[in-house]
Amino acid sequence: MSETQGPDKVASAEQIGLSHREATATPPRDAASWAKKVDRLEVDPRDGVRGTNVAGRRLTGPVQGFGKMWQKTYRMDAGQVPPEQAIATWREHFPEFWPQGNKFAGALTGINPGDVALLDLSIGGGVKLSTGVFVLYADAESFTLMTPQGHQFAGWITFSAERSGDTTTVQAQVLMRANDPLYELGMPVMQRKEDKFWIATLTALGQRLGIQDPTVELTRTCVDSRRQWRHARNVWHNSMVRSVLQTATPSRRVKSSDS
């Protein structure tokens, strides 16, 4: 590993920008690969997850986050596997590669632009962080997930595969800030847990693709060391605090929308 050192108005994807790779792609990505603009997330209940802290929430990118901005890249050599095959496998079987104890309940058709997935993430002590993600972009070579209000991170993660010389490189690249001051306090621990999570995920993907002893390389860069105190109010939507309360009072009906 190498390392370098109420918020309701949300900019559009075009204003925020997605990633250098997408921004410089030639020819331009098909507009059909982008999700339509949404004001607030809508999602139906799904079996196997609690499904709270998602419906009615707005999307948040790094611009709307509180903490320092980080870019992290988890990269794996996938050998001779064609990029399209690697991404097709990842999109179709995405939840199967997650570490045990974490649940991803997406659409039955896989990962497609505009889909909303519900997540239950293990945070220890028998508590599950209930949150979700929005599929902002998806094509044959990449797909991008974006986070809602209250998630641990405000940002997006792009999963991609591309040919480099004689081999294919598969990677997950995160651009994010801690969503609020409470999450920022726990960032050192969350960083380590997230690193283990995505390294395990890419390793599982590599094994499914037939890679012998897949190795994942991690690079981490602090893009902006400033904290955005104007977004400290994000703490109102903190899904970790709400998940703890929902776990402690399971008989109480908790609204998913906090508008």
Protein backbone atom coordinates (compact mmCIF):
# COMPACT_ATOMS: atom_id res chain seq x y z
CA MET A 1 0.00 0.00 0.00
CA SER A 2 1.15 3.54 -0.74
CA GLU A 3 -0.25 6.75 0.74
CA THR A 4 -0.01 10.43 -0.16
CA GLN A 5 -0.91 12.86 1.81
CA GLY A 6 -28.84 20.73 6.62
CA PRO A 7 -27.29 20.12 3.41
CA ASP A 8 -30.15 19.69 0.98
CA LYS A 9 -28.82 21.32 -2.20
CA VAL A 10 -26.88 18.77 -4.18
CA ALA A 11 -24.98 19.49 -7.39
CA SER A 12 -25.69 17.41 -10.47
CA ALA A 13 -23.33 14.68 -11.63
CA GLU A 14 -22.21 16.98 -14.45
CA GLN A 15 -21.32 19.75 -11.98
CA ILE A 16 -19.50 17.45 -9.60
CA GLY A 17 -17.68 15.43 -12.25
CA LEU A 18 -17.37 11.64 -12.04
CA SER A 19 -13.77 10.66 -12.59
CA HIS A 20 -10.85 11.54 -14.79
CA ARG A 21 -11.42 8.35 -16.76
CA GLU A 22 -15.05 9.15 -17.53
CA ALA A 23 -14.40 12.85 -18.13
CA THR A 24 -11.72 12.17 -20.76
CA ALA A 25 -13.37 9.17 -22.41
CA THR A 26 -13.41 9.31 -26.24
CA PRO A 27 -15.94 8.94 -27.72
CA PRO A 28 -18.19 10.35 -24.95
CA ARG A 29 -20.01 7.77 -22.86
CA ASP A 30 -23.52 6.89 -24.05
CA ALA A 31 -26.08 9.06 -22.29
CA ALA A 32 -28.14 5.92 -21.68
CA SER A 33 -25.39 4.73 -19.33
CA TRP A 34 -26.12 7.61 -16.92
CA ALA A 35 -28.93 7.53 -14.39
CA LYS A 36 -31.62 10.14 -14.74
CA LYS A 37 -31.46 13.00 -12.27
CA VAL A 38 -33.28 12.25 -9.03
CA ASP A 39 -34.34 14.60 -6.24
CA ARG A 40 -34.83 12.02 -3.50
CA LEU A 41 -34.30 8.27 -3.51
CA GLU A 42 -37.24 5.92 -3.85
CA VAL A 43 -36.97 2.22 -3.06
CA ASP A 44 -39.28 -0.70 -2.37
CA PRO A 45 -38.70 -2.97 0.66
CA ARG A 46 -36.54 -6.02 -0.08
CA ASP A 47 -36.17 -9.32 1.72
CA GLY A 48 -33.05 -9.92 3.77
CA VAL A 49 -32.22 -6.31 4.69
CA ARG A 50 -33.77 -3.83 7.10
CA GLY A 51 -34.10 -1.20 4.38
CA THR A 52 -34.04 1.94 6.56
CA ASN A 53 -32.22 5.26 6.10
CA VAL A 54 -32.54 5.31 2.30
CA ALA A 55 -36.02 6.29 1.04
CA GLY A 56 -36.42 10.06 0.86
CA ARG A 57 -32.69 10.74 1.18
CA ARG A 58 -30.77 12.92 -1.28
CA LEU A 59 -27.52 11.88 -2.93
CA THR A 60 -24.23 13.23 -1.59
CA GLY A 61 -20.90 13.49 -3.39
CA PRO A 62 -17.55 14.67 -2.03
CA VAL A 63 -18.66 18.28 -2.53
CA GLN A 64 -21.35 17.79 0.11
CA GLY A 65 -19.20 15.82 2.60
CA PHE A 66 -17.63 17.07 5.82
CA GLY A 67 -14.19 15.52 6.32
CA LYS A 68 -10.92 15.41 4.46
CA MET A 69 -11.24 14.25 0.87
CA TRP A 70 -9.59 10.92 0.03
CA GLN A 71 -9.02 9.05 -3.18
CA LYS A 72 -8.34 5.34 -2.78
CA THR A 73 -7.66 2.84 -5.53
CA TYR A 74 -7.78 -0.94 -5.16
CA ARG A 75 -6.15 -2.48 -8.24
CA MET A 76 -5.75 -6.10 -9.37
CA ASP A 77 -4.07 -7.75 -12.36
CA ALA A 78 -6.73 -9.91 -14.04
CA GLY A 79 -4.43 -11.48 -16.61
CA GLN A 80 -5.96 -12.28 -19.99
CA VAL A 81 -9.60 -11.84 -18.94
CA PRO A 82 -11.28 -9.36 -21.34
CA PRO A 83 -12.37 -6.14 -19.57
CA GLU A 84 -15.97 -6.59 -20.69
CA GLN A 85 -16.07 -10.09 -19.20
CA ALA A 86 -14.63 -8.90 -15.90
CA ILE A 87 -17.19 -6.09 -15.57
CA ALA A 88 -20.10 -8.26 -16.73
CA THR A 89 -19.22 -10.82 -14.03
CA TRP A 90 -18.85 -8.10 -11.40
CA ARG A 91 -22.17 -6.45 -12.26
CA GLU A 92 -24.12 -9.70 -12.43
CA HIS A 93 -22.76 -11.22 -9.22
CA PHE A 94 -21.83 -8.09 -7.25
CA PRO A 95 -23.28 -9.13 -3.84
CA GLU A 96 -21.63 -12.55 -4.00
CA PHE A 97 -18.15 -11.06 -3.70
CA TRP A 98 -18.86 -9.12 -0.51
CA PRO A 99 -17.31 -10.33 2.78
CA GLN A 100 -19.56 -12.45 4.98
CA GLY A 101 -21.88 -10.53 7.28
CA ASN A 102 -22.59 -7.72 4.79
CA LYS A 103 -25.65 -7.63 2.56
CA PHE A 104 -26.33 -5.87 -0.74
CA ALA A 105 -29.94 -6.04 -1.93
CA GLY A 106 -30.09 -4.62 -5.42
CA ALA A 107 -32.38 -5.09 -8.39
CA LEU A 108 -32.91 -8.62 -9.61
CA THR A 109 -31.60 -7.62 -13.05
CA GLY A 110 -28.12 -6.78 -11.73
CA ILE A 111 -26.60 -3.30 -11.63
CA ASN A 112 -28.10 -0.74 -14.01
CA PRO A 113 -28.25 3.08 -14.12
CA GLY A 114 -30.81 4.48 -11.73
CA ASP A 115 -31.03 1.38 -9.50
CA VAL A 116 -31.10 1.82 -5.72
CA ALA A 117 -29.61 -0.94 -3.58
CA LEU A 118 -30.22 -1.44 0.15
CA LEU A 119 -27.23 -2.32 2.34
CA ASP A 120 -26.76 -3.87 5.76
CA LEU A 121 -23.11 -3.43 6.73
CA SER A 122 -21.53 -5.11 9.75
CA ILE A 123 -20.13 -2.52 12.16
CA GLY A 124 -19.59 -4.78 15.18
CA GLY A 125 -21.46 -5.46 18.38
CA GLY A 126 -24.28 -7.16 16.52
CA VAL A 127 -25.27 -3.86 14.89
CA LYS A 128 -25.87 -3.52 11.15
CA LEU A 129 -25.46 -0.13 9.48
CA SER A 130 -28.56 0.19 7.29
CA THR A 131 -27.96 2.42 4.28
CA GLY A 132 -27.90 2.19 0.50
CA VAL A 133 -26.25 3.20 -2.76
CA PHE A 134 -27.44 4.61 -6.08
CA VAL A 135 -26.17 3.35 -9.46
CA LEU A 136 -25.05 6.59 -11.08
CA TYR A 137 -23.42 5.09 -14.18
CA ALA A 138 -22.96 1.69 -15.81
CA ASP A 139 -21.60 0.46 -19.13
CA ALA A 140 -19.62 -2.51 -20.46
CA GLU A 141 -16.33 -1.40 -18.89
CA SER A 142 -17.28 0.40 -15.67
CA PHE A 143 -20.02 1.24 -13.21
CA THR A 144 -20.28 3.84 -10.45
CA LEU A 145 -22.18 3.86 -7.16
CA MET A 146 -23.06 7.05 -5.26
CA THR A 147 -23.96 7.42 -1.59
CA PRO A 148 -27.05 8.96 0.07
CA GLN A 149 -27.31 11.31 3.02
CA GLY A 150 -26.33 9.57 6.25
CA HIS A 151 -23.94 7.05 4.68
CA GLN A 152 -20.48 6.79 6.25
CA PHE A 153 -18.96 8.50 3.25
CA ALA A 154 -20.14 11.20 0.91
CA GLY A 155 -18.84 10.21 -2.49
CA TRP A 156 -18.78 7.60 -5.17
CA ILE A 157 -16.90 4.48 -6.08
CA THR A 158 -16.13 3.51 -9.66
CA PHE A 159 -15.48 -0.10 -10.62
CA SER A 160 -13.65 -0.49 -13.91
CA ALA A 161 -11.56 -2.78 -16.08
CA GLU A 162 -9.25 -1.85 -18.92
CA ARG A 163 -6.61 -3.43 -21.07
CA SER A 164 -3.02 -2.36 -20.35
CA GLY A 165 -0.48 -4.01 -22.61
CA ASP A 166 -1.05 -7.76 -22.55
CA THR A 167 -3.10 -7.83 -19.34
CA THR A 168 -6.36 -6.51 -17.95
CA THR A 169 -6.39 -4.32 -14.85
CA VAL A 170 -9.48 -4.39 -12.64
CA GLN A 171 -9.94 -1.71 -10.01
CA ALA A 172 -12.28 -0.02 -7.57
CA GLN A 173 -11.60 3.69 -7.06
CA VAL A 174 -13.20 5.67 -4.24
CA LEU A 175 -13.43 9.46 -4.02
CA MET A 176 -15.02 10.50 -0.74
CA ARG A 177 -15.18 12.47 2.48
CA ALA A 178 -16.56 11.38 5.83
CA ASN A 179 -20.18 12.51 5.72
CA ASP A 180 -20.25 14.29 9.10
CA PRO A 181 -18.10 15.10 12.18
CA LEU A 182 -18.97 11.83 13.96
CA TYR A 183 -17.86 9.75 10.99
CA GLU A 184 -14.73 11.88 10.68
CA LEU A 185 -13.77 11.02 14.26
CA GLY A 186 -13.98 7.35 13.38
CA MET A 187 -12.25 7.71 10.01
CA PRO A 188 -9.00 5.87 10.96
CA VAL A 189 -10.99 2.79 11.94
CA MET A 190 -13.41 3.11 9.01
CA GLN A 191 -10.50 3.44 6.57
CA ARG A 192 -9.00 0.16 7.77
CA LYS A 193 -12.35 -1.65 7.63
CA GLU A 194 -13.09 -0.32 4.16
CA ASP A 195 -9.65 -1.34 2.90
CA LYS A 196 -10.16 -4.90 4.15
CA PHE A 197 -13.65 -4.93 2.64
CA TRP A 198 -12.65 -3.97 -0.91
CA ILE A 199 -9.44 -6.02 -0.88
CA ALA A 200 -11.51 -9.07 0.08
CA THR A 201 -14.09 -8.19 -2.59
CA LEU A 202 -11.55 -7.88 -5.41
CA THR A 203 -9.83 -11.06 -4.25
CA ALA A 204 -13.14 -12.92 -4.45
CA LEU A 205 -13.76 -11.47 -7.91
CA GLY A 206 -10.30 -12.55 -9.04
CA GLN A 207 -10.94 -16.09 -7.85
CA ARG A 208 -14.25 -16.17 -9.76
CA LEU A 209 -12.40 -15.00 -12.88
CA GLY A 210 -9.94 -17.88 -12.51
CA ILE A 211 -6.95 -15.81 -11.36
CA GLN A 212 -4.35 -17.79 -9.43
CA ASP A 213 -3.50 -16.08 -6.12
CA PRO A 214 -5.07 -12.66 -6.94
CA THR A 215 -3.17 -9.76 -5.42
CA VAL A 216 -4.77 -6.38 -4.71
CA GLU A 217 -2.67 -3.21 -4.61
CA LEU A 218 -3.93 -0.23 -2.60
CA THR A 219 -2.99 3.43 -3.06
CA ARG A 220 -4.41 6.21 -0.89
CA THR A 221 -4.14 9.96 -1.48
CA CYS A 222 -5.45 12.85 0.62
CA VAL A 223 -6.84 15.13 -2.09
CA ASP A 224 -8.01 17.90 0.25
CA SER A 225 -6.99 18.11 3.92
CA ARG A 226 -9.64 20.70 4.80
CA ARG A 227 -12.81 19.90 6.71
CA GLN A 228 -16.00 21.53 5.42
CA TRP A 229 -17.60 22.86 8.57
CA ARG A 230 -20.54 24.27 6.62
CA HIS A 231 -21.64 20.63 6.20
CA ALA A 232 -21.38 19.71 9.89
CA ARG A 233 -25.18 19.52 10.00
CA ASN A 234 -24.95 16.32 7.95
CA VAL A 235 -24.82 14.61 11.34
CA TRP A 236 -28.62 14.89 11.52
CA HIS A 237 -28.89 12.13 8.88
CA ASN A 238 -26.17 9.89 10.41
CA SER A 239 -27.27 6.36 9.50
CA MET A 240 -24.94 4.71 12.01
CA VAL A 241 -26.56 6.49 14.96
CA ARG A 242 -30.00 5.79 13.53
CA SER A 243 -29.13 2.12 12.93
CA VAL A 244 -28.03 1.71 16.56
CA LEU A 245 -31.31 3.25 17.75
CA GLN A 246 -33.30 1.08 15.32
CA THR A 247 -31.52 -2.02 16.62
CA ALA A 248 -32.22 -1.04 20.24
CA THR A 249 -35.92 -0.39 19.51
CA PRO A 250 -36.87 -3.02 16.92
CA SER A 251 -40.57 -2.79 17.68
CA ARG A 252 -40.67 0.88 16.83
CA ARG A 253 -41.50 1.84 13.26
CA VAL A 254 -38.72 4.16 12.10
CA LYS A 255 -39.28 6.40 9.13
CA SER A 256 -36.76 6.06 6.29
CA SER A 257 -37.36 9.61 5.12
CA ASP A 258 -36.02 12.41 7.29
CA SER A 259 -37.15 15.37 5.26
